[in-house]
mmCIF file of C-alpha atoms in Angstrom:
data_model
loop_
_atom_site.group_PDB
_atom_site.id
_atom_site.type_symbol
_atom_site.label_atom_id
_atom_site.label_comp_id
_atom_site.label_asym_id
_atom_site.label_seq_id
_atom_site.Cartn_x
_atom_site.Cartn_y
_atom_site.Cartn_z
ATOM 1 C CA UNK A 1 -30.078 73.644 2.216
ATOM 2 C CA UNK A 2 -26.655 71.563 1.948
ATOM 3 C CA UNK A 3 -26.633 69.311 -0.735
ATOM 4 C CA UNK A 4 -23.686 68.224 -0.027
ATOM 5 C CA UNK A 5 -22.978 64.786 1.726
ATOM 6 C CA UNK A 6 -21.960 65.239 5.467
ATOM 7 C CA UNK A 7 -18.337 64.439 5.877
ATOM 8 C CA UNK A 8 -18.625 62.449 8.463
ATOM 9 C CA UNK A 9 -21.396 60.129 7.207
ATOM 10 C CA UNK A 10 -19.286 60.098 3.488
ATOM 11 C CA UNK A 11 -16.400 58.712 5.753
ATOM 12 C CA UNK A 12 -18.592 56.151 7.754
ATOM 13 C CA UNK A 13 -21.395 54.904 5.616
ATOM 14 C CA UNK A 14 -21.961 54.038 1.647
ATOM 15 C CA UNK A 15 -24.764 54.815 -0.567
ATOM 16 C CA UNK A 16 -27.328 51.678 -0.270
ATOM 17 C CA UNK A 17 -29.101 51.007 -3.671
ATOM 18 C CA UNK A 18 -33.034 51.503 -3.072
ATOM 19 C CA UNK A 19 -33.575 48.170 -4.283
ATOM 20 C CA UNK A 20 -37.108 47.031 -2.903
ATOM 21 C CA UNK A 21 -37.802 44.197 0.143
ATOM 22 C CA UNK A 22 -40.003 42.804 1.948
ATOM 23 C CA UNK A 23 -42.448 45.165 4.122
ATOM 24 C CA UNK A 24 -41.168 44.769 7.479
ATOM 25 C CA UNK A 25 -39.085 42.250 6.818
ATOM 26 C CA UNK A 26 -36.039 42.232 9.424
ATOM 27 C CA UNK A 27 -33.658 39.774 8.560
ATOM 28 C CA UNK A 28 -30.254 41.727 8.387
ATOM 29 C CA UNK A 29 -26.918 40.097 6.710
ATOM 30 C CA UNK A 30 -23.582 41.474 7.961
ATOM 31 C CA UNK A 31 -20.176 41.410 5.788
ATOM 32 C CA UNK A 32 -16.937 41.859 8.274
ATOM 33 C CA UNK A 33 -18.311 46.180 9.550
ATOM 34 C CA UNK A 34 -21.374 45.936 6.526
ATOM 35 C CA UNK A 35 -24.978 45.586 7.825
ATOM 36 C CA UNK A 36 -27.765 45.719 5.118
ATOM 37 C CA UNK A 37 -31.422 44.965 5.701
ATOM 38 C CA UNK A 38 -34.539 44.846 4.187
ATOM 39 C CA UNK A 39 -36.533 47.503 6.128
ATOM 40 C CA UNK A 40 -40.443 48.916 4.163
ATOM 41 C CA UNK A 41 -39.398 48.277 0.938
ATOM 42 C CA UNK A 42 -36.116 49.938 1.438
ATOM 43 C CA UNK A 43 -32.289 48.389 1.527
ATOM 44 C CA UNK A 44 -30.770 50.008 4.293
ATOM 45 C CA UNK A 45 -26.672 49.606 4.321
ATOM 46 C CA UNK A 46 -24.435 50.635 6.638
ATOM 47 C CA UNK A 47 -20.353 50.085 5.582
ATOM 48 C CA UNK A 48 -19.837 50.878 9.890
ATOM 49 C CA UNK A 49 -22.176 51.469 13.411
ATOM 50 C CA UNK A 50 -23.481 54.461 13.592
ATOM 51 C CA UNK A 51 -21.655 57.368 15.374
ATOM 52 C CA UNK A 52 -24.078 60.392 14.847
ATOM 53 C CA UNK A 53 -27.551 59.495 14.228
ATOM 54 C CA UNK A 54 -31.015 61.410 14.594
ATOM 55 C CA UNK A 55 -34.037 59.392 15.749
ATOM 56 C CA UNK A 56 -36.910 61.341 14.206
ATOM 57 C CA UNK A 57 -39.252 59.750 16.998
ATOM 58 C CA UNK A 58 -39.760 59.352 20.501
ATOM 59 C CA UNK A 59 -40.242 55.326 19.999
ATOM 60 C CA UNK A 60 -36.731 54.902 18.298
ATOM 61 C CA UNK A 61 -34.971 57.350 19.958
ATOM 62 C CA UNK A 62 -36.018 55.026 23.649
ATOM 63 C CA UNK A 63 -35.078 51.967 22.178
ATOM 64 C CA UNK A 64 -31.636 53.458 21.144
ATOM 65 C CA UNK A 65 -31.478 54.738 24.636
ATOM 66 C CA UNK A 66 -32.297 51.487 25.875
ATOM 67 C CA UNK A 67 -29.363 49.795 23.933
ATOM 68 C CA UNK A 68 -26.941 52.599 25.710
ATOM 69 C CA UNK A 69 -26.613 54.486 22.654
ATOM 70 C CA UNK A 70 -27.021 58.390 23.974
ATOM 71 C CA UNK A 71 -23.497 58.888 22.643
ATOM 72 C CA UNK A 72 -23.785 58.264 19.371
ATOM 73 C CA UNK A 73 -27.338 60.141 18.951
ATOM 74 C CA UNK A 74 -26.841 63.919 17.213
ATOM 75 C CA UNK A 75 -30.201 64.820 18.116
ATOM 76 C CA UNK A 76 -34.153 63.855 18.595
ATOM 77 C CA UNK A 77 -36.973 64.971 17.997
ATOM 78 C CA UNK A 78 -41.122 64.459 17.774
ATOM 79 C CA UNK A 79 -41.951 64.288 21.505
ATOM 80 C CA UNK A 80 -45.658 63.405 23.431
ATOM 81 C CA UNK A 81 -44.193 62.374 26.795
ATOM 82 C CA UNK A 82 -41.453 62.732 29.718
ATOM 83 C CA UNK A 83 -38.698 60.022 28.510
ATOM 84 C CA UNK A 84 -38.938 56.512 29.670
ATOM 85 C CA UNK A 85 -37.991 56.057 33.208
ATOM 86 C CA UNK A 86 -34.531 55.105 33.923
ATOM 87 C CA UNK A 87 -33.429 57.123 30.443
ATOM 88 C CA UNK A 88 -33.203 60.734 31.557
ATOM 89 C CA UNK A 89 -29.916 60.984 32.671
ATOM 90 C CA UNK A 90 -28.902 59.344 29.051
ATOM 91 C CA UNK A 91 -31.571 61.687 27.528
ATOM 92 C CA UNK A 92 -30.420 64.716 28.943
ATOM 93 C CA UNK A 93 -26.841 64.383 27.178
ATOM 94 C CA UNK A 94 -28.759 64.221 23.556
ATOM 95 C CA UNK A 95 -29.970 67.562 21.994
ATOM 96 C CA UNK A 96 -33.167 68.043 21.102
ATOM 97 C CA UNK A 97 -33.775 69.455 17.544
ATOM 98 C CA UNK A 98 -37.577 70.087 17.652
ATOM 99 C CA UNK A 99 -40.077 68.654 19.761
ATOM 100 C CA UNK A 100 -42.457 67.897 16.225
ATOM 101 C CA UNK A 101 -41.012 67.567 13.383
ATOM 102 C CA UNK A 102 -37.951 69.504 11.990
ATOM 103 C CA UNK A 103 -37.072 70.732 8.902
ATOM 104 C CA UNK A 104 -34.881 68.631 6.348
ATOM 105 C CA UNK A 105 -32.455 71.133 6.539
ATOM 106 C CA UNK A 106 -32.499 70.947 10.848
ATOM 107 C CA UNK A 107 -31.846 67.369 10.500
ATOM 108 C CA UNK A 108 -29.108 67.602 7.925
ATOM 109 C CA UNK A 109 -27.508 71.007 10.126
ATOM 110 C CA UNK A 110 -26.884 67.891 12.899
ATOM 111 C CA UNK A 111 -24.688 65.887 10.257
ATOM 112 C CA UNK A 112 -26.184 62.393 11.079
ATOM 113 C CA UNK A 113 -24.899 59.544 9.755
ATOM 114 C CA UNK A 114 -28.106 57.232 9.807
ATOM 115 C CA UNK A 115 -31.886 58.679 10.684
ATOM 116 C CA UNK A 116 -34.248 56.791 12.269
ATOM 117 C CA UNK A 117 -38.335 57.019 12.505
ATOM 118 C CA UNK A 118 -40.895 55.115 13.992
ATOM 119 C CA UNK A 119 -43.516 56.280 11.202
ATOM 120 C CA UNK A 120 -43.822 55.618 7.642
ATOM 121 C CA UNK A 121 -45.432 59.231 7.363
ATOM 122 C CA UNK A 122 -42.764 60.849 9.432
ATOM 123 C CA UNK A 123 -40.349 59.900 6.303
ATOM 124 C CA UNK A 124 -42.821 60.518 3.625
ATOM 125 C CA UNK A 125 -44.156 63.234 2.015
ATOM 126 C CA UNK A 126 -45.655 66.146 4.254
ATOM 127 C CA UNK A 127 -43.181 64.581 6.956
ATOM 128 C CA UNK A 128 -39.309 65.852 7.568
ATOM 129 C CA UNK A 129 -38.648 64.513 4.086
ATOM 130 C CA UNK A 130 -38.942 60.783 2.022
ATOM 131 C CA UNK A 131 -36.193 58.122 2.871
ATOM 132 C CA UNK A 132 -35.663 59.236 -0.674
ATOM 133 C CA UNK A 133 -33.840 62.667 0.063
ATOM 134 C CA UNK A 134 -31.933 61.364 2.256
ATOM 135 C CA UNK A 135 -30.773 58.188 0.234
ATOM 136 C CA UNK A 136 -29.952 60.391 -2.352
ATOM 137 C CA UNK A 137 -27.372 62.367 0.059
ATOM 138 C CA UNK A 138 -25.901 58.933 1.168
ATOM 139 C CA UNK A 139 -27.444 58.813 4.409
ATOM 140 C CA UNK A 140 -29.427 55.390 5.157
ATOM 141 C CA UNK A 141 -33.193 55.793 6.557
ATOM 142 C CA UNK A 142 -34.595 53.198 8.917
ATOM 143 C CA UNK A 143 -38.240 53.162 9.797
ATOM 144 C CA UNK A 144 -39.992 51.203 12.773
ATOM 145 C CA UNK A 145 -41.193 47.814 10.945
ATOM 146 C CA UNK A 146 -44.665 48.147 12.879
ATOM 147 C CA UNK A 147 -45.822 50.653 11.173
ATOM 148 C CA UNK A 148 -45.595 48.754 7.419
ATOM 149 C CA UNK A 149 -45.531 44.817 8.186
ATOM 150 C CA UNK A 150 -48.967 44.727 7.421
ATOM 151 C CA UNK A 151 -50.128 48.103 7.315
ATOM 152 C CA UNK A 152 -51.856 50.123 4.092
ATOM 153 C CA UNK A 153 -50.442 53.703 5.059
ATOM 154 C CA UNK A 154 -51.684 54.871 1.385
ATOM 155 C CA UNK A 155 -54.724 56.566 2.389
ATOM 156 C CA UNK A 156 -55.566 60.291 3.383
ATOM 157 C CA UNK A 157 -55.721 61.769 6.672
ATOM 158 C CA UNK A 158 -52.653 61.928 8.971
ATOM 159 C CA UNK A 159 -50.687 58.411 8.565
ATOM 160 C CA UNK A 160 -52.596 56.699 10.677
ATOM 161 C CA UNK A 161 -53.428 53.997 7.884
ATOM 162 C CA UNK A 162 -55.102 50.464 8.472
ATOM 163 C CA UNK A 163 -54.214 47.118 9.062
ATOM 164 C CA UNK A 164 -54.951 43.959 7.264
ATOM 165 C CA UNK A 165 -53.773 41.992 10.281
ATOM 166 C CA UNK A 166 -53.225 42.193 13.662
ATOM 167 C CA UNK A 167 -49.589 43.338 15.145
ATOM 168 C CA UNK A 168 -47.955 41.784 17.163
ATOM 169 C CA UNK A 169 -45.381 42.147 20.172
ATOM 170 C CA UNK A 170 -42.460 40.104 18.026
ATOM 171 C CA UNK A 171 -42.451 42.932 15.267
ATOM 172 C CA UNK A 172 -41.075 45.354 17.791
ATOM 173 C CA UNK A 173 -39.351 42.963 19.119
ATOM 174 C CA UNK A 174 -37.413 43.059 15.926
ATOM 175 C CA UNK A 175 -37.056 46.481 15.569
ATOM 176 C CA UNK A 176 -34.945 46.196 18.886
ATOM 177 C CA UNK A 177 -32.528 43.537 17.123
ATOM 178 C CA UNK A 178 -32.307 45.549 13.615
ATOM 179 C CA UNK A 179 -31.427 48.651 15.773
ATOM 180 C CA UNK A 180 -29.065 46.584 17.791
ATOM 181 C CA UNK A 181 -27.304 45.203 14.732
ATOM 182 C CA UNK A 182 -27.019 48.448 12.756
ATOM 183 C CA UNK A 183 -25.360 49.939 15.501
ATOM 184 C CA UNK A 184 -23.110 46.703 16.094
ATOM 185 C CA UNK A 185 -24.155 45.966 19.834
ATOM 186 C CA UNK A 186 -26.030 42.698 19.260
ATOM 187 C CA UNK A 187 -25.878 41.502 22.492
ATOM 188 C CA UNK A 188 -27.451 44.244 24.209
ATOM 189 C CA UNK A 189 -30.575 43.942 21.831
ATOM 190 C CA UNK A 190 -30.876 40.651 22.911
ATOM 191 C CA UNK A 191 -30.516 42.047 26.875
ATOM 192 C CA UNK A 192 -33.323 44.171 26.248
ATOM 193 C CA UNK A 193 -35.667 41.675 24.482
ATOM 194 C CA UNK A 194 -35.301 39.223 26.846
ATOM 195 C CA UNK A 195 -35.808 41.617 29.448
ATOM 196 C CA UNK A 196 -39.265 42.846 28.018
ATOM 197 C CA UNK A 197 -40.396 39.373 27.367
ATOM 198 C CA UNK A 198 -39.824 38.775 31.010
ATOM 199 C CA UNK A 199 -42.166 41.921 31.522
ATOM 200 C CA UNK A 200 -44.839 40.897 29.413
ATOM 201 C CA UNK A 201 -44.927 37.052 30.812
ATOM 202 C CA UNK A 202 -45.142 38.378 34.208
ATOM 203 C CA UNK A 203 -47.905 41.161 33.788
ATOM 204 C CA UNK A 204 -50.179 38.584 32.139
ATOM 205 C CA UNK A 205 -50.039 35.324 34.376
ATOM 206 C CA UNK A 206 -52.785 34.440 35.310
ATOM 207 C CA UNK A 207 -55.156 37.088 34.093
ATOM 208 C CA UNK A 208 -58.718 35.926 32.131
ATOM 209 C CA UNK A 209 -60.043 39.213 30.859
ATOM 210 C CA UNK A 210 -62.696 37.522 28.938
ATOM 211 C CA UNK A 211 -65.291 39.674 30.451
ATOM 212 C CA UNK A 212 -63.818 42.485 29.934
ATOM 213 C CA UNK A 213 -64.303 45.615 27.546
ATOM 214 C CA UNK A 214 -62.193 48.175 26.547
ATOM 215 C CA UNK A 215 -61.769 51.539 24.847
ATOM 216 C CA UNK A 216 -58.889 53.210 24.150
ATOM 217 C CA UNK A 217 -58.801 57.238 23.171
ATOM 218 C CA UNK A 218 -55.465 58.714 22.358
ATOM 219 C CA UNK A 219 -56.510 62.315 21.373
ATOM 220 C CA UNK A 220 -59.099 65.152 20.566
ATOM 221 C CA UNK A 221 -62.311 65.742 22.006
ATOM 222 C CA UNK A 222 -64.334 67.013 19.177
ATOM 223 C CA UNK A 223 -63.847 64.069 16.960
ATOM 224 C CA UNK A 224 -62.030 61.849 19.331
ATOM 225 C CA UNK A 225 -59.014 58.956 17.963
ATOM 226 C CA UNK A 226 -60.273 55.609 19.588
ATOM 227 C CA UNK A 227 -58.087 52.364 19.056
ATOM 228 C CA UNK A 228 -59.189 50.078 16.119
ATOM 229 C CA UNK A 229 -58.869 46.527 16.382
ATOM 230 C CA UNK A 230 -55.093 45.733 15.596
ATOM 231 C CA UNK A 231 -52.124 48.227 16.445
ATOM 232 C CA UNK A 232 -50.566 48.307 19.830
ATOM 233 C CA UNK A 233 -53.666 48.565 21.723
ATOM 234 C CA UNK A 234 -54.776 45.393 20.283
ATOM 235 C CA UNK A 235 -51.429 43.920 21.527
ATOM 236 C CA UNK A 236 -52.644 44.982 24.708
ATOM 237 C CA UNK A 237 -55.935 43.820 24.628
ATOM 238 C CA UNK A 238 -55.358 40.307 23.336
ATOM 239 C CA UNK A 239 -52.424 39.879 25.915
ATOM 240 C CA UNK A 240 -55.174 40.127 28.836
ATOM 241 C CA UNK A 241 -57.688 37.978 26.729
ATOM 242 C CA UNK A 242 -60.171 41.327 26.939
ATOM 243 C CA UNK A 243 -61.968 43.206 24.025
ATOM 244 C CA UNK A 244 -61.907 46.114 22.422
ATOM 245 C CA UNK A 245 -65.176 47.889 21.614
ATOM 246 C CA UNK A 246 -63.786 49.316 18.383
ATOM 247 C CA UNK A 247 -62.345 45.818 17.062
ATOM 248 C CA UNK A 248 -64.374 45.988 14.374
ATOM 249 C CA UNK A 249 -62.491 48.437 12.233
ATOM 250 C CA UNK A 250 -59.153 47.580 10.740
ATOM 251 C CA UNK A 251 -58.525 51.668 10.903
ATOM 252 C CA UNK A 252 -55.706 52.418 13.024
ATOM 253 C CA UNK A 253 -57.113 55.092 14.880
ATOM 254 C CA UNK A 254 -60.153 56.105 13.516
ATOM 255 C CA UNK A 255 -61.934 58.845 14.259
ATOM 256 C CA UNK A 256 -65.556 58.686 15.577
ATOM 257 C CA UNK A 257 -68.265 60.547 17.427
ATOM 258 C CA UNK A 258 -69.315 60.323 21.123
ATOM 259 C CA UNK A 259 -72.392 59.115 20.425
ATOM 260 C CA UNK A 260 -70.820 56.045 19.099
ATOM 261 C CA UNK A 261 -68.621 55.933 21.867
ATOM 262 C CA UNK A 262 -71.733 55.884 24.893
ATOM 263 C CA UNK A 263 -73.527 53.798 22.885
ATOM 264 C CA UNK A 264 -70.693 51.088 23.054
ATOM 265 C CA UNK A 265 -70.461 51.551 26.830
ATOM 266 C CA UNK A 266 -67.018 49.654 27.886
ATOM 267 C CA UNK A 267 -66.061 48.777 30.819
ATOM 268 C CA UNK A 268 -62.742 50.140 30.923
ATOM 269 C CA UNK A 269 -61.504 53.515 29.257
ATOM 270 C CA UNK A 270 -57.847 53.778 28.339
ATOM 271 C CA UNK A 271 -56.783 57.138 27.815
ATOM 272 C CA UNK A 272 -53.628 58.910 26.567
ATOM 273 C CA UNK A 273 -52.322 61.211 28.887
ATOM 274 C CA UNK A 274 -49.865 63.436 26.613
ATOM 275 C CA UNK A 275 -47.685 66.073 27.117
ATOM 276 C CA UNK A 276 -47.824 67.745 23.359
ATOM 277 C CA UNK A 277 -50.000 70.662 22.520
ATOM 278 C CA UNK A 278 -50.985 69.445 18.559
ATOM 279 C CA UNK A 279 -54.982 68.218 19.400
ATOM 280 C CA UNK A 280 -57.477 69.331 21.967
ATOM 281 C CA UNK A 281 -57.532 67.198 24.972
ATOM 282 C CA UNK A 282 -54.490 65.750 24.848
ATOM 283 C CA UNK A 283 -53.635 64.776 28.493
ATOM 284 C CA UNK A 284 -56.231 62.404 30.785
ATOM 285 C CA UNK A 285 -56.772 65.776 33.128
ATOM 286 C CA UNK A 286 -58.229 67.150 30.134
ATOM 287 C CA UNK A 287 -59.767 63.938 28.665
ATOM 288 C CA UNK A 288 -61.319 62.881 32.379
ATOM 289 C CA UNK A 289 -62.701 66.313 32.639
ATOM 290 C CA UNK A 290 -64.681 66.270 29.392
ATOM 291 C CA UNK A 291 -65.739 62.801 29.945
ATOM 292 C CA UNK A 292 -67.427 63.786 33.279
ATOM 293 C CA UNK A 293 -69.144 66.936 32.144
ATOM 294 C CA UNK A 294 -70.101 66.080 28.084
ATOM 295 C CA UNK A 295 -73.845 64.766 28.682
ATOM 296 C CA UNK A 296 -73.507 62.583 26.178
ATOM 297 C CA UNK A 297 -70.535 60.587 27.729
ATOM 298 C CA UNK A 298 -70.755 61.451 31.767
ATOM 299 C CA UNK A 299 -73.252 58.342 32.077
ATOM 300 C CA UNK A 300 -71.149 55.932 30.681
ATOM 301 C CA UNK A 301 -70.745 53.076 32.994
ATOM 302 C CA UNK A 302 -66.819 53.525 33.020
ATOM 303 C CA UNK A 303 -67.216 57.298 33.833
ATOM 304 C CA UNK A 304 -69.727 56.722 36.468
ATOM 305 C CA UNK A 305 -67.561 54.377 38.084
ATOM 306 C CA UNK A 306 -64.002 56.199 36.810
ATOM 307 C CA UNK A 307 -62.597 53.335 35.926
ATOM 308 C CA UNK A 308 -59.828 55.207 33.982
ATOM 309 C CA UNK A 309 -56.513 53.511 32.854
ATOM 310 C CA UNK A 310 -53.906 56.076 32.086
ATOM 311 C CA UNK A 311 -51.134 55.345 29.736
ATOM 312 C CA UNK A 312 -48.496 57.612 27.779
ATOM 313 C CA UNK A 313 -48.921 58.048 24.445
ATOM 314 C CA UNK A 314 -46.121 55.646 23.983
ATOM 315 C CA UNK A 315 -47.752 53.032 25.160
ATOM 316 C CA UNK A 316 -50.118 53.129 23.653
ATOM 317 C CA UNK A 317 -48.076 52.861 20.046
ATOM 318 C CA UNK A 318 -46.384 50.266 18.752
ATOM 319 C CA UNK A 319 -43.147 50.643 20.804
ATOM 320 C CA UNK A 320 -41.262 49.079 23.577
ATOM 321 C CA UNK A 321 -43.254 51.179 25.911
ATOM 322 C CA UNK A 322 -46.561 49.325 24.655
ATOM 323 C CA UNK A 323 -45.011 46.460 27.307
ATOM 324 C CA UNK A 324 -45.759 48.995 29.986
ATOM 325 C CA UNK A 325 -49.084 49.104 28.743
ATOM 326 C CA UNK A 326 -49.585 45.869 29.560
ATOM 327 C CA UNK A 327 -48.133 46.261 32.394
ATOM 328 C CA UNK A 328 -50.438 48.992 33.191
ATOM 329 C CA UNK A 329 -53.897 48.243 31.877
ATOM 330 C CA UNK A 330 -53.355 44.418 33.796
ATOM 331 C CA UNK A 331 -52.766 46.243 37.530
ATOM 332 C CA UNK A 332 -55.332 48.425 36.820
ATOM 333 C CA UNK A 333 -58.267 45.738 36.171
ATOM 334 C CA UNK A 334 -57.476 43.852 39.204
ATOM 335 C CA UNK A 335 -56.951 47.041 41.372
ATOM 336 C CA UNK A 336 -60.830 47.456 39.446
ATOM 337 C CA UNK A 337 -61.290 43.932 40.421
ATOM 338 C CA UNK A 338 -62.359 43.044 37.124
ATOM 339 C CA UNK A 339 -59.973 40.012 37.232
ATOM 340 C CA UNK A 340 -58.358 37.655 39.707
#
């Protein structure tokens, strides 16, 4: 492992002191080239934009691509769907390191200059490595504010953590203008966020979901990961004015049993429909298929009627793509004709 700076990020960036802010606090202060900004309880500096960054995620590494930043990406990784449409031509020009997580010693072989992650646990310990080891080589870390503003990610299990209050749309919102400052194109963030509040207004107008109930499962079959009451899902949920069957747990995504699950009877199943291999059942072939034959599930009233909403895993996490969730879920309960 090189413990050596990379020459290019010793040239570009300087060594930000790990003093502590606010969790998911976004307000960034620029000096002439300098950006620093409070991001998880990390200082993240940057003495010039970017040139050769790794996005650790798929969520950062779209809204980078979204900003028209494909040339100054070294490399991505941690896949569970195609790319957003519209990016695969940018895409294609970025290599791919791993499609989970790589090794610290992949991501430092790509001599990045800043590293980006959408999840406290993929920069923590049993993830790629802490914002720590890569501080220490000089290199700043920046991690998507919706998954600390808020958030207790201290527990066991996978990351998945729990929420003392709800998320909302505006926190990823600002992860689009951090990004967008960091990497000194300002005025593109503000393109993009005006362009996805444009989205969002237009899915939802009109739409009284009041009657409405939902469940969301992103993954395994055996002890399946339903939507708790206040990550992206519940962004989605409370932008239609519906409810979530599982809003009653502050859990991320916690896992529960079937029986649960049929006893709770929603209208309206959201399902993940992923492309990674990492739990059983991961895309909604897979998940619709065990729905329909499980005897504890097939007589649900959304089974029996397949009212089945599929969304990328994206979507349904707190990302830019969670916008196409609403977008999604809201043409799918009038094509239902659960709404007007």
């Amino acid at each position: 492992m090189p413990l050596a700076r990379p020459a290019r990020a010793a040239v570009l960036l300087a060594v930000g002191s790990l003093l502590l802010a606010g969790c998911g606090d976004s307000k960034a202060t620029t000096t002439k080239a300098a950006v620093t900004l409070g991001n998880c309880g990390h200082e993240v500096r940057v003495e010039a934009p970017p040139q050769h960054a790794v996005s650790l995620n798929q969520g950062t590494t779209e809204i980078l691509l979204s900003l028209g930043l494909a040339d100054r990406l070294a490399g991505t990784a941690t896949w569970t769907d195609p790319v957003m449409k519209g990016l695969a031509k940018a895409n294609a020009k970025v290599p791919r390191i791993a499609d989970n997580n790589p090794s610290f010693e992949r991501v430092l072989d790509a001599d990045p200059d800043f590293v980006a992650a959408s999840f406290v646990s993929t920069l923590g310990k049993g993830g790629v490595a802490t914002r720590e080891q890569f501080e220490k080589l000089g290199l700043p870390t920046y991690v998507s504010p919706s998954d600390c503003a808020g958030k207790d990610n201290s527990g066991d299990g996978d990351g998945d953590g729990a929420r003392a209050k709800a998320l909302g749309i505006d926190t990823v919102y600002g992860e689009v203008h951090d990004l967008a400052t960091v990497f000194g194109v300002k005025e593109r963030g503000d393109k993009l966020v005006a362009s996805l509040q444009r989205r969002m207004a237009k899915a939802t107008q009109g739409i009284h979901a009041s009657d409405v109930t939902l469940l969301y499962w992103f993954a395994n079959s055996e002890s399946p990961y339903m939507a708790g009451c206040c990550g992206a899902p519940g962004i989605i949920t409370r932008a239609l004015g519906a409810k979530n069957v599982f809003d009653d747990t502050h859990e991320e995504w916690p896992q529960t049993n079937w029986e649960t699950v049929a006893e709770r009877d929603p209208d309206v199943l959201v399902i993940g429909d992923l492309t990674r291999t990492s739990q059983t059942a991961e895309s909604a072939a897979r998940k619709i298929a065990f729905l329909e034959s499980n005897p504890v599930t097939r007589n649900m009233d959304a089974v029996r009627h397949k009212r089945y909403v599929l969304l990328s895993g994206q979507a349904m996490n707190p990302t830019i793509r969670t916008v196409e969730g609403v977008e999604q879920v809201a043409a799918q309960l009038r094509e239902f004709g659960l709404v007007k």
